[in-house]
PDB file of C-alpha atoms in Angstrom:
ATOM      1  CA  MET A 286      55.751 -52.559  28.653  1.00 29.00           C
ATOM      2  CA  ALA A 287      53.040 -49.857  28.054  1.00 37.00           C
ATOM      3  CA  LEU A 288      53.463 -47.440  25.485  1.00 37.00           C
ATOM      4  CA  MET A 289      53.847 -44.142  26.868  1.00 40.00           C
ATOM      5  CA  TRP A 290      54.162 -40.770  25.090  1.00 38.00           C
ATOM      6  CA  ARG A 291      53.887 -36.836  25.771  1.00 43.00           C
ATOM      7  CA  CYS A 292      51.524 -34.492  23.833  1.00 47.00           C
ATOM      8  CA  GLN A 293      53.578 -31.612  22.864  1.00 46.00           C
ATOM      9  CA  MET A 294      50.624 -29.182  23.060  1.00 50.00           C
ATOM     10  CA  ALA A 295      50.035 -29.708  26.940  1.00 51.00           C
ATOM     11  CA  SER A 296      51.279 -31.454  29.887  1.00 85.00           C
ATOM     12  CA  LEU A 297      49.581 -34.681  28.884  1.00 91.00           C
ATOM     13  CA  ASP A 298      50.757 -38.220  29.279  1.00 91.00           C
ATOM     14  CA  PHE A 299      48.729 -41.024  27.294  1.00 91.00           C
ATOM     15  CA  ASP A 300      49.341 -44.677  28.252  1.00 88.00           C
ATOM     16  CA  GLU A 301      48.154 -46.379  25.008  1.00 83.00           C
ATOM     17  CA  ALA A 302      47.869 -49.837  26.387  1.00 82.00           C
ATOM     18  CA  LEU A 303      45.518 -48.678  29.226  1.00 83.00           C
ATOM     19  CA  HIS A 304      44.041 -45.991  27.346  1.00 84.00           C
ATOM     20  CA  GLN A 305      44.799 -43.816  30.489  1.00 93.00           C
ATOM     21  CA  TYR A 306      45.374 -40.185  30.248  1.00 95.00           C
ATOM     22  CA  ARG A 307      47.177 -38.073  32.938  1.00 94.00           C
ATOM     23  CA  ILE A 308      47.498 -34.289  32.881  1.00 93.00           C
ATOM     24  CA  ASP A 309      50.457 -33.184  35.092  1.00 91.00           C
ATOM     25  CA  GLY A 310      50.542 -36.730  36.464  1.00 91.00           C
ATOM     26  CA  VAL A 311      46.972 -36.744  37.423  1.00 93.00           C
ATOM     27  CA  PRO A 312      44.661 -39.223  35.849  1.00 94.00           C
ATOM     28  CA  VAL A 313      41.821 -37.578  34.046  1.00 96.00           C
ATOM     29  CA  PRO A 314      38.659 -39.252  32.208  1.00 96.00           C
ATOM     30  CA  SER A 315      38.630 -39.526  28.409  1.00 97.00           C
ATOM     31  CA  VAL A 316      36.070 -38.084  26.295  1.00 97.00           C
ATOM     32  CA  THR A 317      34.689 -41.530  25.593  1.00 95.00           C
ATOM     33  CA  GLN A 318      34.510 -42.253  29.169  1.00 95.00           C
ATOM     34  CA  LEU A 319      32.198 -38.968  29.810  1.00 97.00           C
ATOM     35  CA  VAL A 320      30.069 -39.492  26.963  1.00 97.00           C
ATOM     36  CA  ALA A 321      29.517 -43.301  27.481  1.00 95.00           C
ATOM     37  CA  PRO A 322      26.191 -42.635  29.483  1.00 95.00           C
ATOM     38  CA  LEU A 323      24.628 -41.385  26.198  1.00 95.00           C
ATOM     39  CA  GLY A 324      24.310 -44.781  24.580  1.00 89.00           C
ATOM     40  CA  ALA A 325      26.564 -47.173  22.730  1.00 85.00           C
ATOM     41  CA  ASP A 326      27.236 -47.558  18.908  1.00 84.00           C
ATOM     42  CA  ILE A 327      26.522 -51.141  17.979  1.00 75.00           C
ATOM     43  CA  ASP A 328      26.423 -53.723  15.187  1.00 66.00           C
ATOM     44  CA  ASP A 329      23.450 -55.494  13.808  1.00 63.00           C
ATOM     45  CA  LEU A 330      23.046 -58.504  16.231  1.00 52.00           C
ATOM     46  CA  ASP A 331      23.871 -62.244  15.523  1.00 52.00           C
ATOM     47  CA  ASP A 332      23.658 -65.447  17.367  1.00 50.00           C
ATOM     48  CA  ASN A 333      26.758 -64.545  19.192  1.00 46.00           C
ATOM     49  CA  MET A 334      26.720 -60.957  20.619  1.00 41.00           C
ATOM     50  CA  GLU A 335      30.149 -61.360  22.133  1.00 45.00           C
ATOM     51  CA  LEU A 336      31.667 -62.154  18.527  1.00 47.00           C
ATOM     52  CA  THR A 337      29.663 -59.246  17.285  1.00 62.00           C
ATOM     53  CA  VAL A 338      31.193 -56.823  19.666  1.00 67.00           C
ATOM     54  CA  GLU A 339      34.892 -58.297  19.291  1.00 77.00           C
ATOM     55  CA  ALA A 340      34.459 -57.969  15.398  1.00 79.00           C
ATOM     56  CA  ALA A 341      33.302 -54.410  15.550  1.00 81.00           C
ATOM     57  CA  ALA A 342      36.307 -53.462  17.907  1.00 84.00           C
ATOM     58  CA  ASP A 343      38.930 -55.179  15.605  1.00 90.00           C
ATOM     59  CA  ARG A 344      37.192 -53.603  12.650  1.00 93.00           C
ATOM     60  CA  GLY A 345      37.516 -50.020  14.117  1.00 93.00           C
ATOM     61  CA  VAL A 346      41.045 -50.481  15.154  1.00 94.00           C
ATOM     62  CA  THR A 347      42.062 -51.590  11.692  1.00 96.00           C
ATOM     63  CA  MET A 348      40.083 -49.261   9.606  1.00 97.00           C
ATOM     64  CA  HIS A 349      41.172 -46.157  11.910  1.00 97.00           C
ATOM     65  CA  ALA A 350      44.613 -47.200  11.129  1.00 97.00           C
ATOM     66  CA  TYR A 351      43.891 -47.469   7.412  1.00 98.00           C
ATOM     67  CA  LEU A 352      42.268 -44.131   7.365  1.00 98.00           C
ATOM     68  CA  ALA A 353      45.355 -42.734   9.059  1.00 98.00           C
ATOM     69  CA  HIS A 354      47.702 -44.583   6.734  1.00 98.00           C
ATOM     70  CA  ARG A 355      45.645 -42.930   3.722  1.00 98.00           C
ATOM     71  CA  LEU A 356      45.748 -39.346   5.093  1.00 98.00           C
ATOM     72  CA  ASN A 357      49.233 -39.657   5.840  1.00 97.00           C
ATOM     73  CA  GLY A 358      50.005 -40.367   2.146  1.00 96.00           C
ATOM     74  CA  GLY A 359      50.014 -43.994   2.060  1.00 97.00           C
ATOM     75  CA  THR A 360      48.757 -45.992  -0.823  1.00 97.00           C
ATOM     76  CA  PRO A 361      46.064 -48.672  -0.298  1.00 97.00           C
ATOM     77  CA  GLY A 362      48.140 -51.448  -1.638  1.00 95.00           C
ATOM     78  CA  GLU A 363      50.845 -50.379   1.046  1.00 97.00           C
ATOM     79  CA  PHE A 364      48.256 -51.428   3.848  1.00 97.00           C
ATOM     80  CA  GLU A 365      47.890 -54.947   4.856  1.00 96.00           C
ATOM     81  CA  LEU A 366      44.051 -55.055   4.879  1.00 96.00           C
ATOM     82  CA  PRO A 367      42.069 -58.285   5.639  1.00 94.00           C
ATOM     83  CA  ASP A 368      39.723 -59.149   2.937  1.00 94.00           C
ATOM     84  CA  ILE A 369      36.686 -58.835   5.071  1.00 93.00           C
ATOM     85  CA  TYR A 370      37.332 -55.220   5.360  1.00 95.00           C
ATOM     86  CA  GLN A 371      37.471 -54.434   1.795  1.00 96.00           C
ATOM     87  CA  ASP A 372      33.901 -53.026   1.548  1.00 96.00           C
ATOM     88  CA  TYR A 373      34.702 -50.528   4.305  1.00 96.00           C
ATOM     89  CA  ALA A 374      37.909 -49.675   2.604  1.00 97.00           C
ATOM     90  CA  ASN A 375      36.015 -49.013  -0.516  1.00 98.00           C
ATOM     91  CA  GLY A 376      33.705 -46.566   1.432  1.00 98.00           C
ATOM     92  CA  VAL A 377      36.943 -44.770   2.768  1.00 98.00           C
ATOM     93  CA  GLU A 378      38.328 -44.432  -0.795  1.00 98.00           C
ATOM     94  CA  LEU A 379      34.957 -43.150  -1.910  1.00 98.00           C
ATOM     95  CA  PHE A 380      35.047 -40.530   0.968  1.00 98.00           C
ATOM     96  CA  LEU A 381      38.509 -39.332   0.245  1.00 98.00           C
ATOM     97  CA  ALA A 382      37.677 -39.071  -3.551  1.00 98.00           C
ATOM     98  CA  GLU A 383      34.495 -36.925  -2.783  1.00 98.00           C
ATOM     99  CA  HIS A 384      36.241 -34.516  -0.260  1.00 98.00           C
ATOM    100  CA  ARG A 385      39.135 -32.396  -0.122  1.00 98.00           C
ATOM    101  CA  ILE A 386      41.122 -33.173   3.325  1.00 98.00           C
ATOM    102  CA  GLU A 387      44.197 -31.255   4.367  1.00 98.00           C
ATOM    103  CA  PRO A 388      44.986 -32.894   7.783  1.00 97.00           C
ATOM    104  CA  PHE A 389      46.323 -31.007  10.619  1.00 97.00           C
ATOM    105  CA  LEU A 390      46.388 -33.561  13.474  1.00 97.00           C
ATOM    106  CA  ILE A 391      45.744 -37.280  12.859  1.00 97.00           C
ATOM    107  CA  GLU A 392      44.746 -39.235  16.185  1.00 96.00           C
ATOM    108  CA  ILE A 393      46.667 -36.914  18.323  1.00 95.00           C
ATOM    109  CA  PRO A 394      45.959 -37.121  22.049  1.00 95.00           C
ATOM    110  CA  MET A 395      44.875 -33.461  23.322  1.00 94.00           C
ATOM    111  CA  ALA A 396      44.419 -32.236  27.129  1.00 95.00           C
ATOM    112  CA  GLY A 397      41.035 -30.480  27.809  1.00 95.00           C
ATOM    113  CA  ASP A 398      39.885 -28.862  31.082  1.00 94.00           C
ATOM    114  CA  GLY A 399      40.183 -31.862  33.420  1.00 94.00           C
ATOM    115  CA  TYR A 400      39.786 -34.351  30.654  1.00 97.00           C
ATOM    116  CA  ALA A 401      41.583 -35.612  27.399  1.00 97.00           C
ATOM    117  CA  GLY A 402      40.719 -37.293  24.353  1.00 96.00           C
ATOM    118  CA  THR A 403      41.864 -38.371  20.959  1.00 96.00           C
ATOM    119  CA  PRO A 404      40.214 -36.842  18.013  1.00 97.00           C
ATOM    120  CA  ASP A 405      40.122 -38.981  14.714  1.00 98.00           C
ATOM    121  CA  LEU A 406      40.948 -35.934  12.339  1.00 98.00           C
ATOM    122  CA  VAL A 407      41.431 -32.250  12.945  1.00 98.00           C
ATOM    123  CA  GLY A 408      42.161 -30.626   9.524  1.00 97.00           C
ATOM    124  CA  ASN A 409      40.701 -28.518   6.558  1.00 98.00           C
ATOM    125  CA  PHE A 410      37.816 -30.606   5.463  1.00 98.00           C
ATOM    126  CA  ASP A 411      36.443 -29.006   2.163  1.00 98.00           C
ATOM    127  CA  SER A 412      38.380 -25.778   2.934  1.00 97.00           C
ATOM    128  CA  VAL A 413      36.742 -25.494   6.618  1.00 98.00           C
ATOM    129  CA  LEU A 414      38.740 -26.350   9.613  1.00 98.00           C
ATOM    130  CA  SER A 415      36.972 -29.109  11.267  1.00 98.00           C
ATOM    131  CA  ILE A 416      36.941 -32.237  13.657  1.00 98.00           C
ATOM    132  CA  LEU A 417      35.975 -35.691  12.239  1.00 98.00           C
ATOM    133  CA  ASP A 418      35.130 -38.783  14.131  1.00 98.00           C
ATOM    134  CA  TYR A 419      34.894 -41.916  12.055  1.00 97.00           C
ATOM    135  CA  LYS A 420      32.253 -45.067  12.983  1.00 95.00           C
ATOM    136  CA  PHE A 421      32.441 -48.385  11.468  1.00 94.00           C
ATOM    137  CA  VAL A 422      29.248 -49.710  12.905  1.00 90.00           C
ATOM    138  CA  SER A 423      25.772 -50.379  11.470  1.00 87.00           C
ATOM    139  CA  GLN A 424      24.054 -48.162  14.359  1.00 88.00           C
ATOM    140  CA  ILE A 425      25.685 -44.970  15.931  1.00 91.00           C
ATOM    141  CA  SER A 426      24.545 -43.254  19.093  1.00 92.00           C
ATOM    142  CA  LYS A 427      23.942 -39.845  17.485  1.00 94.00           C
ATOM    143  CA  SER A 428      23.485 -37.997  20.820  1.00 94.00           C
ATOM    144  CA  LYS A 429      26.742 -39.546  22.003  1.00 95.00           C
ATOM    145  CA  VAL A 430      28.746 -38.773  19.032  1.00 96.00           C
ATOM    146  CA  GLY A 431      27.605 -35.170  18.947  1.00 97.00           C
ATOM    147  CA  ALA A 432      28.672 -34.929  22.526  1.00 97.00           C
ATOM    148  CA  GLN A 433      32.015 -36.528  21.814  1.00 98.00           C
ATOM    149  CA  LEU A 434      32.827 -34.172  19.083  1.00 98.00           C
ATOM    150  CA  ALA A 435      31.767 -31.311  21.286  1.00 98.00           C
ATOM    151  CA  GLY A 436      34.412 -32.523  23.908  1.00 98.00           C
ATOM    152  CA  TYR A 437      37.201 -32.582  21.238  1.00 98.00           C
ATOM    153  CA  GLN A 438      36.252 -29.313  20.022  1.00 98.00           C
ATOM    154  CA  ALA A 439      36.629 -27.763  23.733  1.00 97.00           C
ATOM    155  CA  ALA A 440      39.964 -29.499  23.936  1.00 96.00           C
ATOM    156  CA  CYS A 441      41.180 -27.801  20.612  1.00 96.00           C
ATOM    157  CA  TRP A 442      39.867 -24.598  22.067  1.00 96.00           C
ATOM    158  CA  LYS A 443      42.115 -25.269  25.102  1.00 94.00           C
ATOM    159  CA  ASN A 444      45.045 -25.792  22.803  1.00 93.00           C
ATOM    160  CA  ASP A 445      44.337 -22.571  20.645  1.00 94.00           C
ATOM    161  CA  ILE A 446      42.854 -24.614  17.628  1.00 96.00           C
ATOM    162  CA  PHE A 447      39.475 -23.121  16.830  1.00 97.00           C
ATOM    163  CA  PRO A 448      37.513 -25.513  14.379  1.00 97.00           C
ATOM    164  CA  ASP A 449      34.452 -24.274  12.810  1.00 97.00           C
ATOM    165  CA  ALA A 450      32.814 -27.508  11.849  1.00 98.00           C
ATOM    166  CA  LEU A 451      32.023 -31.009  13.429  1.00 98.00           C
ATOM    167  CA  TYR A 452      31.433 -34.270  11.454  1.00 98.00           C
ATOM    168  CA  ALA A 453      30.647 -37.755  12.262  1.00 97.00           C
ATOM    169  CA  VAL A 454      31.402 -40.166   9.310  1.00 98.00           C
ATOM    170  CA  GLN A 455      29.843 -43.623   9.327  1.00 97.00           C
ATOM    171  CA  PHE A 456      31.336 -46.231   7.013  1.00 96.00           C
ATOM    172  CA  LEU A 457      29.002 -49.113   6.172  1.00 94.00           C
ATOM    173  CA  PRO A 458      29.599 -52.672   4.579  1.00 92.00           C
ATOM    174  CA  ASP A 459      27.937 -51.677   1.362  1.00 95.00           C
ATOM    175  CA  SER A 460      31.117 -49.671   0.349  1.00 97.00           C
ATOM    176  CA  SER A 461      29.350 -46.521   1.212  1.00 97.00           C
ATOM    177  CA  TYR A 462      29.683 -43.755   3.955  1.00 98.00           C
ATOM    178  CA  ARG A 463      27.173 -41.185   5.715  1.00 97.00           C
ATOM    179  CA  LEU A 464      28.316 -37.834   6.748  1.00 98.00           C
ATOM    180  CA  TYR A 465      26.769 -36.085   9.810  1.00 97.00           C
ATOM    181  CA  PRO A 466      27.510 -32.561  10.356  1.00 98.00           C
ATOM    182  CA  ILE A 467      26.997 -31.748  14.126  1.00 97.00           C
ATOM    183  CA  GLU A 468      25.081 -28.871  15.458  1.00 97.00           C
ATOM    184  CA  GLU A 469      27.548 -27.168  18.079  1.00 96.00           C
ATOM    185  CA  VAL A 470      25.160 -25.637  20.658  1.00 96.00           C
ATOM    186  CA  PRO A 471      23.241 -28.860  21.297  1.00 97.00           C
ATOM    187  CA  ALA A 472      26.304 -30.952  21.194  1.00 97.00           C
ATOM    188  CA  MET A 473      28.188 -28.699  23.647  1.00 97.00           C
ATOM    189  CA  GLU A 474      25.196 -28.633  26.146  1.00 97.00           C
ATOM    190  CA  ALA A 475      25.119 -32.581  26.088  1.00 97.00           C
ATOM    191  CA  PHE A 476      28.767 -32.571  26.853  1.00 98.00           C
ATOM    192  CA  SER A 477      28.433 -30.386  29.597  1.00 97.00           C
ATOM    193  CA  VAL A 478      25.733 -32.584  31.011  1.00 97.00           C
ATOM    194  CA  CYS A 479      28.128 -35.452  30.669  1.00 97.00           C
ATOM    195  CA  ARG A 480      30.750 -33.686  32.516  1.00 97.00           C
ATOM    196  CA  MET A 481      28.420 -32.896  35.296  1.00 96.00           C
ATOM    197  CA  LEU A 482      27.092 -36.356  35.630  1.00 95.00           C
ATOM    198  CA  TYR A 483      30.711 -37.646  35.653  1.00 95.00           C
ATOM    199  CA  ALA A 484      31.677 -35.165  38.534  1.00 93.00           C
ATOM    200  CA  TYR A 485      28.376 -36.334  40.484  1.00 91.00           C
ATOM    201  CA  LYS A 486      29.258 -39.953  39.881  1.00 91.00           C
ATOM    202  CA  THR A 487      33.189 -39.471  41.268  1.00 89.00           C
ATOM    203  CA  LYS A 488      32.324 -36.979  43.937  1.00 84.00           C
ATOM    204  CA  LYS A 489      33.853 -37.777  47.518  1.00 83.00           C
ATOM    205  CA  HIS A 490      31.328 -37.910  50.203  1.00 78.00           C
ATOM    206  CA  PRO A 491      32.262 -37.545  53.865  1.00 82.00           C
ATOM    207  CA  ARG A 492      32.608 -40.602  55.782  1.00 81.00           C
ATOM    208  CA  GLY A 493      29.102 -41.820  57.022  1.00 77.00           C
ATOM    209  CA  ARG A 494      27.307 -39.014  55.010  1.00 78.00           C
ATOM    210  CA  ILE A 495      25.964 -38.567  51.516  1.00 74.00           C
ATOM    211  CA  GLY A 496      26.086 -35.072  50.448  1.00 71.00           C
TER     212      GLY A 496
END
């Protein structure tokens, strides 16, 4: 059975199993769908690309859950973490030790204007209300993650939340991390282009005509 739940900030339903958002019962694209044309986050290649992609996906799910656990007050020992992810967890612990974080929303779906998405974190980050997105891959598409965070920011605005900063956090397999501040104006411009492209791709044309 698909897991269904309703966001309390807007008339938004999220089917977690299908990763499908609906606003007032109408399916809407996700932020991730909208920004997909800007590139893909990838791992270093090995002899089996399929296994590389599957491993990155599993790592992302596990480590996002680990961060949510830690930000909700859980201890590292209370989380069943596979040994192969320990170096990433070390990077998470370093990140948490070096910054002051007061969570407001942790992976809560939000409705935007005709789209929806789930920011990894909205909260006070070093005393500034911020949106953070986590990456657990060796190479990130910077243009895409900038547009992605801009989409989350616009959704926050629609729900009367006004973050002052946007950050991408890339966790690496050497127990370190990189923090990328996002410039709001070019990121929002990129997100607007993505929305226009999606609208063009999904436009309904008259029968027998293009236009």
